[in-house]
Tab-separated table of C-alpha atoms in Angstrom:
chain	number	residue	atom	x	y	z
A	29	MET	CA	-0.266	0.191	-0.152
A	30	GLU	CA	2.994	2.641	0.594
A	31	VAL	CA	4.203	1.811	-2.634
A	32	THR	CA	1.142	2.309	-4.499
A	33	LYS	CA	0.714	5.902	-2.387
A	34	SER	CA	4.211	6.973	-3.447
A	35	LYS	CA	3.967	6.314	-6.898
A	36	SER	CA	0.241	8.154	-6.874
A	37	LYS	CA	2.175	10.839	-5.239
A	38	GLY	CA	5.121	11.091	-8.034
A	39	LEU	CA	2.966	11.033	-10.766
A	40	SER	CA	0.611	13.715	-9.350
A	41	ALA	CA	3.583	15.697	-8.828
A	42	MET	CA	5.119	14.992	-12.504
A	43	ALA	CA	1.280	15.981	-13.689
A	44	LYS	CA	1.125	19.277	-12.203
A	45	ARG	CA	4.621	19.931	-13.173
A	46	GLU	CA	3.919	19.347	-16.653
A	47	GLU	CA	0.467	21.231	-16.561
A	48	ARG	CA	2.775	24.482	-15.232
A	49	TRP	CA	4.822	24.083	-18.352
A	50	ALA	CA	1.904	23.557	-20.536
A	51	TRP	CA	0.613	27.175	-19.151
A	52	LEU	CA	3.986	28.882	-19.415
A	53	PHE	CA	4.531	27.778	-23.166
A	54	ILE	CA	0.699	28.788	-23.656
A	55	LEU	CA	0.885	32.245	-21.807
A	56	PRO	CA	2.959	34.094	-24.272
A	57	PRO	CA	0.477	33.824	-27.535
A	58	PHE	CA	-2.354	34.088	-24.850
A	59	VAL	CA	-0.967	37.309	-23.835
A	60	GLY	CA	0.056	38.362	-27.600
A	61	PHE	CA	-3.519	37.505	-28.652
A	62	CYS	CA	-5.026	39.896	-25.998
A	63	ILE	CA	-2.706	42.750	-26.766
A	64	PHE	CA	-3.089	42.533	-30.181
A	65	MET	CA	-6.169	41.045	-31.140
A	66	ALA	CA	-8.314	41.123	-28.100
A	67	TYR	CA	-7.738	44.589	-27.256
A	68	PRO	CA	-8.120	46.357	-30.792
A	69	ILE	CA	-11.499	44.916	-31.696
A	70	VAL	CA	-12.954	45.942	-28.384
A	71	PHE	CA	-11.253	49.545	-28.916
A	72	ALA	CA	-12.810	49.465	-32.724
A	73	VAL	CA	-16.268	48.066	-31.795
A	74	THR	CA	-16.404	50.544	-29.074
A	75	ALA	CA	-14.824	53.553	-31.012
A	76	SER	CA	-17.489	52.805	-33.759
A	77	PHE	CA	-20.389	54.684	-31.111
A	78	SER	CA	-18.070	57.710	-31.460
A	79	ARG	CA	-17.442	61.005	-32.807
A	80	TRP	CA	-13.489	60.095	-31.973
A	81	THR	CA	-11.231	61.559	-34.624
A	82	GLY	CA	-7.763	60.407	-32.594
A	83	LEU	CA	-7.105	63.560	-31.008
A	84	ASN	CA	-10.097	64.289	-29.061
A	85	SER	CA	-11.516	62.321	-26.076
A	86	LEU	CA	-13.203	58.537	-27.189
A	87	LEU	CA	-15.490	58.248	-24.153
A	88	GLY	CA	-16.161	62.165	-24.268
A	89	ASN	CA	-17.739	62.127	-27.789
A	90	MET	CA	-20.039	58.974	-27.705
A	91	ALA	CA	-22.751	59.449	-30.492
A	92	GLY	CA	-24.732	56.110	-30.150
A	93	LEU	CA	-25.824	54.596	-33.467
A	94	LYS	CA	-25.212	57.597	-35.461
A	95	ASN	CA	-21.779	56.485	-37.284
A	96	TYR	CA	-24.017	53.218	-38.563
A	97	HIS	CA	-27.000	55.466	-39.892
A	98	ASP	CA	-24.813	57.707	-41.552
A	99	ILE	CA	-22.993	54.708	-43.190
A	100	LEU	CA	-26.078	52.966	-44.221
A	101	THR	CA	-27.847	55.924	-45.764
A	102	ASP	CA	-24.580	57.300	-47.465
A	103	THR	CA	-24.545	56.349	-51.197
A	104	LYS	CA	-20.917	56.107	-51.916
A	105	PHE	CA	-20.847	53.150	-49.397
A	106	TRP	CA	-23.226	51.244	-51.251
A	107	LYS	CA	-21.250	52.351	-54.267
A	108	SER	CA	-18.525	50.801	-52.886
A	109	MET	CA	-20.239	48.016	-51.659
A	110	LEU	CA	-21.163	47.174	-55.319
A	111	ASN	CA	-17.892	47.592	-56.726
A	112	THR	CA	-16.373	45.451	-54.264
A	113	ILE	CA	-18.956	42.690	-55.144
A	114	ILE	CA	-17.875	43.459	-58.994
A	115	TYR	CA	-14.372	42.939	-58.623
A	116	MET	CA	-15.232	39.282	-57.098
A	117	ILE	CA	-16.297	37.758	-60.453
A	118	GLY	CA	-12.540	37.814	-61.144
A	119	ILE	CA	-12.504	34.835	-58.068
A	120	PRO	CA	-14.476	32.138	-60.069
A	121	ILE	CA	-12.559	33.131	-63.270
A	122	GLY	CA	-8.619	33.209	-61.346
A	123	MET	CA	-9.957	29.731	-60.224
A	124	ILE	CA	-10.498	28.670	-63.488
A	125	LEU	CA	-7.619	29.499	-64.972
A	126	SER	CA	-5.500	28.165	-62.543
A	127	ILE	CA	-6.843	24.895	-62.534
A	128	LEU	CA	-6.411	24.776	-66.585
A	129	ILE	CA	-3.035	25.926	-66.165
A	130	SER	CA	-1.938	23.418	-63.357
A	131	MET	CA	-3.187	20.710	-65.149
A	132	GLY	CA	-1.084	21.642	-68.038
A	133	ILE	CA	1.718	22.513	-65.973
A	134	ASN	CA	1.225	19.295	-64.162
A	135	ARG	CA	1.785	17.314	-67.407
A	136	LEU	CA	5.261	18.873	-68.213
A	137	LYS	CA	8.547	17.825	-66.609
A	138	LYS	CA	11.450	20.324	-66.524
A	139	LEU	CA	9.705	23.438	-68.244
A	140	GLY	CA	6.668	22.874	-65.689
A	141	ARG	CA	9.083	24.326	-62.425
A	142	ILE	CA	9.809	27.223	-64.840
A	143	PHE	CA	6.722	28.163	-65.725
A	144	THR	CA	5.830	27.482	-62.148
A	145	THR	CA	8.201	30.218	-61.505
A	146	LEU	CA	7.030	32.241	-63.652
A	147	TYR	CA	3.646	32.428	-62.905
A	148	TYR	CA	4.459	32.775	-58.910
A	149	ILE	CA	6.645	36.118	-59.105
A	150	PRO	CA	3.487	38.031	-58.968
A	151	VAL	CA	2.924	36.625	-55.401
A	152	VAL	CA	6.199	37.517	-54.309
A	153	SER	CA	6.309	41.046	-56.095
A	154	SER	CA	5.172	44.556	-54.211
A	155	LEU	CA	1.499	44.948	-54.625
A	156	VAL	CA	2.425	48.768	-55.264
A	157	ALA	CA	4.892	48.094	-57.485
A	158	VAL	CA	3.269	45.685	-59.711
A	159	SER	CA	0.081	48.106	-59.638
A	160	ILE	CA	1.680	51.046	-61.117
A	161	LEU	CA	3.108	48.791	-63.475
A	162	TRP	CA	-0.706	47.791	-64.723
A	163	ALA	CA	-1.563	51.403	-64.260
A	164	TRP	CA	1.232	52.022	-67.103
A	165	VAL	CA	-0.228	49.158	-69.201
A	166	PHE	CA	-3.755	50.531	-68.823
A	167	ASN	CA	-2.679	54.278	-69.414
A	168	PHE	CA	-5.117	55.747	-71.914
A	169	ASP	CA	-2.785	57.878	-74.117
A	170	TYR	CA	0.592	55.694	-74.173
A	171	GLY	CA	-0.374	52.454	-72.073
A	172	LEU	CA	1.030	49.044	-73.687
A	173	LEU	CA	-2.246	47.585	-73.943
A	174	ASN	CA	-4.137	50.446	-75.873
A	175	SER	CA	-0.436	50.522	-78.072
A	176	ILE	CA	-1.424	46.742	-78.723
A	177	ILE	CA	-4.907	47.632	-79.825
A	178	LYS	CA	-3.755	50.400	-81.572
A	179	VAL	CA	-1.431	48.324	-83.864
A	180	LEU	CA	-4.068	45.420	-84.253
A	181	THR	CA	-6.777	47.626	-85.151
A	182	GLY	CA	-5.694	50.925	-86.031
A	183	LEU	CA	-8.431	51.965	-83.413
A	184	HIS	CA	-7.270	53.954	-80.184
A	185	GLY	CA	-8.163	51.452	-76.957
A	186	PRO	CA	-10.845	52.492	-74.159
A	187	ASN	CA	-9.750	54.651	-71.094
A	188	TRP	CA	-9.461	51.685	-68.743
A	189	LEU	CA	-8.995	53.587	-65.717
A	190	GLY	CA	-11.131	56.965	-66.688
A	191	ASP	CA	-14.110	55.079	-67.859
A	192	GLU	CA	-16.844	54.243	-65.146
A	193	LYS	CA	-17.590	50.739	-66.834
A	194	MET	CA	-14.120	50.045	-68.212
A	195	VAL	CA	-11.960	50.719	-64.903
A	196	LYS	CA	-14.044	47.691	-63.402
A	197	VAL	CA	-12.492	45.420	-66.028
A	198	ALA	CA	-9.132	46.551	-65.856
A	199	MET	CA	-9.433	46.133	-62.032
A	200	ILE	CA	-10.610	42.427	-62.709
A	201	ILE	CA	-8.434	41.341	-65.011
A	202	PHE	CA	-5.126	43.336	-62.488
A	203	MET	CA	-6.746	41.434	-59.523
A	204	THR	CA	-7.180	37.752	-61.339
A	205	TRP	CA	-3.456	37.658	-62.682
A	206	LYS	CA	-2.233	38.860	-59.347
A	207	GLY	CA	-3.691	35.812	-57.827
A	208	LEU	CA	-2.787	33.288	-60.436
A	209	GLY	CA	0.480	31.875	-58.908
A	210	GLY	CA	-0.541	31.421	-55.744
A	211	THR	CA	-3.504	29.119	-56.604
A	212	ILE	CA	-1.570	27.345	-59.205
A	213	ILE	CA	0.534	26.069	-56.762
A	214	LEU	CA	-2.104	24.973	-54.636
A	215	TYR	CA	-3.940	23.233	-57.233
A	216	LEU	CA	-0.778	21.772	-58.366
A	217	ALA	CA	0.198	20.367	-55.415
A	218	GLY	CA	-3.392	19.016	-55.077
A	219	LEU	CA	-2.929	17.493	-58.290
A	220	GLN	CA	0.034	15.842	-57.355
A	221	ASN	CA	-1.487	14.057	-54.717
A	222	ILE	CA	-4.028	12.236	-56.334
A	223	PRO	CA	-2.980	8.450	-56.752
A	224	LYS	CA	-2.450	7.435	-60.588
A	225	ASP	CA	-4.339	4.259	-59.550
A	226	TYR	CA	-7.402	6.146	-59.673
A	227	TYR	CA	-6.782	7.148	-63.079
A	228	GLU	CA	-5.503	3.990	-64.843
A	229	ALA	CA	-8.927	2.706	-63.042
A	230	ALA	CA	-11.369	4.780	-64.714
A	231	LYS	CA	-9.433	4.311	-68.072
A	232	ILE	CA	-9.714	0.492	-67.793
A	233	ASP	CA	-13.604	1.253	-67.453
A	234	GLY	CA	-14.005	3.048	-70.159
A	235	ALA	CA	-14.303	6.602	-68.811
A	236	THR	CA	-13.142	9.609	-70.978
A	237	GLY	CA	-10.751	12.682	-70.388
A	238	PHE	CA	-13.867	14.712	-69.818
A	239	GLN	CA	-15.231	11.742	-67.071
A	240	LEU	CA	-11.586	11.998	-65.329
A	241	PHE	CA	-11.710	15.521	-64.608
A	242	LYS	CA	-15.226	15.690	-63.440
A	243	TYR	CA	-15.385	12.588	-61.228
A	244	ILE	CA	-11.916	12.401	-60.174
A	245	THR	CA	-9.492	15.263	-60.694
A	246	LEU	CA	-12.432	18.079	-59.568
A	247	PRO	CA	-13.765	16.108	-56.431
A	248	LEU	CA	-10.318	15.048	-55.060
A	249	ILE	CA	-8.667	18.882	-55.172
A	250	SER	CA	-12.253	20.096	-53.581
A	251	PRO	CA	-10.619	20.956	-50.448
A	252	ILE	CA	-8.183	23.205	-52.402
A	253	THR	CA	-10.832	24.800	-53.970
A	254	PHE	CA	-12.726	25.376	-50.421
A	255	TYR	CA	-9.369	26.835	-49.249
A	256	VAL	CA	-9.148	28.805	-52.342
A	257	LEU	CA	-12.853	30.164	-52.150
A	258	ILE	CA	-12.521	31.086	-48.229
A	259	THR	CA	-9.080	33.053	-48.783
A	260	SER	CA	-10.168	34.569	-52.041
A	261	LEU	CA	-12.989	35.987	-50.569
A	262	ILE	CA	-11.704	37.225	-47.505
A	263	GLY	CA	-9.136	38.901	-49.675
A	264	GLY	CA	-11.789	40.042	-52.020
A	265	TRP	CA	-13.521	42.263	-49.235
A	266	GLN	CA	-10.267	44.059	-48.153
A	267	VAL	CA	-8.944	45.430	-51.644
A	268	PHE	CA	-7.474	48.401	-51.153
A	269	VAL	CA	-3.747	49.023	-52.524
A	270	GLU	CA	-4.629	48.663	-55.970
A	271	VAL	CA	-7.736	51.124	-56.242
A	272	GLN	CA	-5.459	53.570	-54.308
A	273	VAL	CA	-2.264	53.295	-56.556
A	274	MET	CA	-4.110	52.829	-59.817
A	275	THR	CA	-7.212	55.309	-59.560
A	276	GLY	CA	-5.593	57.793	-56.955
A	277	ASN	CA	-9.227	59.176	-55.410
A	278	GLY	CA	-11.333	55.976	-56.230
A	279	GLY	CA	-12.255	56.222	-59.909
A	280	THR	CA	-14.148	58.554	-61.862
A	281	ASN	CA	-17.497	59.041	-59.587
A	282	TYR	CA	-16.314	57.113	-57.267
A	283	SER	CA	-16.311	53.771	-59.844
A	284	ALA	CA	-13.342	52.064	-58.742
A	285	ALA	CA	-13.746	52.310	-54.878
A	286	THR	CA	-14.141	49.327	-52.608
A	287	ILE	CA	-14.842	49.107	-48.907
A	288	VAL	CA	-11.317	49.301	-47.251
A	289	PHE	CA	-10.784	52.635	-49.502
A	290	TYR	CA	-14.144	53.873	-48.427
A	291	LEU	CA	-13.217	53.054	-44.886
A	292	TYR	CA	-9.488	54.732	-45.759
A	293	GLN	CA	-10.932	57.865	-47.236
A	294	LYS	CA	-13.087	58.469	-44.193
A	295	ALA	CA	-10.875	57.986	-41.022
A	296	PHE	CA	-7.520	58.978	-42.267
A	297	SER	CA	-8.323	61.185	-45.001
A	298	GLN	CA	-11.245	63.248	-42.842
A	299	ASN	CA	-10.176	62.223	-39.888
A	300	GLN	CA	-13.170	60.163	-38.773
A	301	LEU	CA	-11.830	57.613	-37.097
A	302	GLY	CA	-14.921	56.474	-34.957
A	303	TYR	CA	-16.891	56.209	-38.343
A	304	GLY	CA	-13.837	54.277	-40.023
A	305	CYS	CA	-14.308	51.849	-37.070
A	306	ALA	CA	-17.863	51.707	-37.906
A	307	VAL	CA	-16.827	50.666	-41.368
A	308	ALA	CA	-14.551	48.100	-40.229
A	309	VAL	CA	-17.153	46.392	-37.979
A	310	ILE	CA	-19.506	46.014	-40.601
A	311	LEU	CA	-16.788	44.880	-43.164
A	312	ALA	CA	-16.176	41.990	-40.292
A	313	ILE	CA	-19.663	41.029	-39.892
A	314	ILE	CA	-20.167	40.637	-43.730
A	315	ILE	CA	-16.856	38.673	-43.808
A	316	PHE	CA	-17.621	36.623	-40.821
A	317	ILE	CA	-21.028	35.657	-42.349
A	318	ILE	CA	-19.838	34.502	-45.957
A	319	THR	CA	-17.052	32.444	-44.144
A	320	ALA	CA	-19.932	30.841	-41.847
A	321	ILE	CA	-21.783	30.098	-44.688
A	322	ASN	CA	-18.708	28.539	-46.675
A	323	PHE	CA	-17.863	26.296	-43.568
A	324	GLY	CA	-21.366	25.396	-43.110
A	325	THR	CA	-21.947	24.178	-46.801
A	326	GLN	CA	-18.477	22.532	-47.476
A	327	ASN	CA	-19.901	19.154	-46.427
A	328	LYS	CA	-22.049	18.982	-49.676
A	329	TRP	CA	-19.346	19.210	-52.084
A	330	VAL	CA	-16.119	18.948	-50.303
A	331	LYS	CA	-14.895	15.271	-50.967
A	332	THR	CA	-11.655	13.861	-49.697
A	333	MET	CA	-9.704	10.581	-50.850
A	334	ASP	CA	-10.536	8.853	-47.508
């Protein structure tokens, strides 16, 4: 009995020591979360109910729901919301192109690595620098794209960044191009992870190339598609640099502005930081709802090899 008691005491002491070490390892990231995540969120939500400008007192300038009322009745907010949604047309286009390109690269051997590197260069390049480059490509007078159109057709190309409709087309083209590299890498990894036995067995049963793609390739890369969809939607709601660099003031009649651009102008150009926090809260709620819907429906279309 004494031996048993001594063993239980030893194990208990060891378990307590391990628990202390566990708390010690958990504490730094928890403190970091509280300082850099939890506190800013609580502060932003509180500031969204105030007329805070960054220079006046936060709690002494509470305005209730006025910021939210002003936002929901502001035509620029709804215009920037619509522009942001329109830009997301590029997400399915980019995903389709990425699947096709990654399937082509997957068939190559030595050249595949070269093409993968070339497609990935925009991902690791400075977004500001690339935006400046594409602003020159889309320039109305001496841009590369209009120069090519003039050589091929003899006609002058459209005002890509000045026209209210064409600026959206230009931004979608740029955003689709910018996001291809990372998505191609993910799809390429997913394709290379599919066992060749699946294709060989299907071919023996007489499956066509389209049937192989529809019933094997697409279902087995659906987890990659789910991840790309989630991250692309979240990123799509946060577009800012492209608009700021390529259009400057949000385009003609605010035709290129996004929600984050609208937030930036209100918060930092007009010093309405409380108003900007309210826009940020609305944006966070939208992203949360869309992400929750995607996670809630993933079991209906996301397949695995299990």
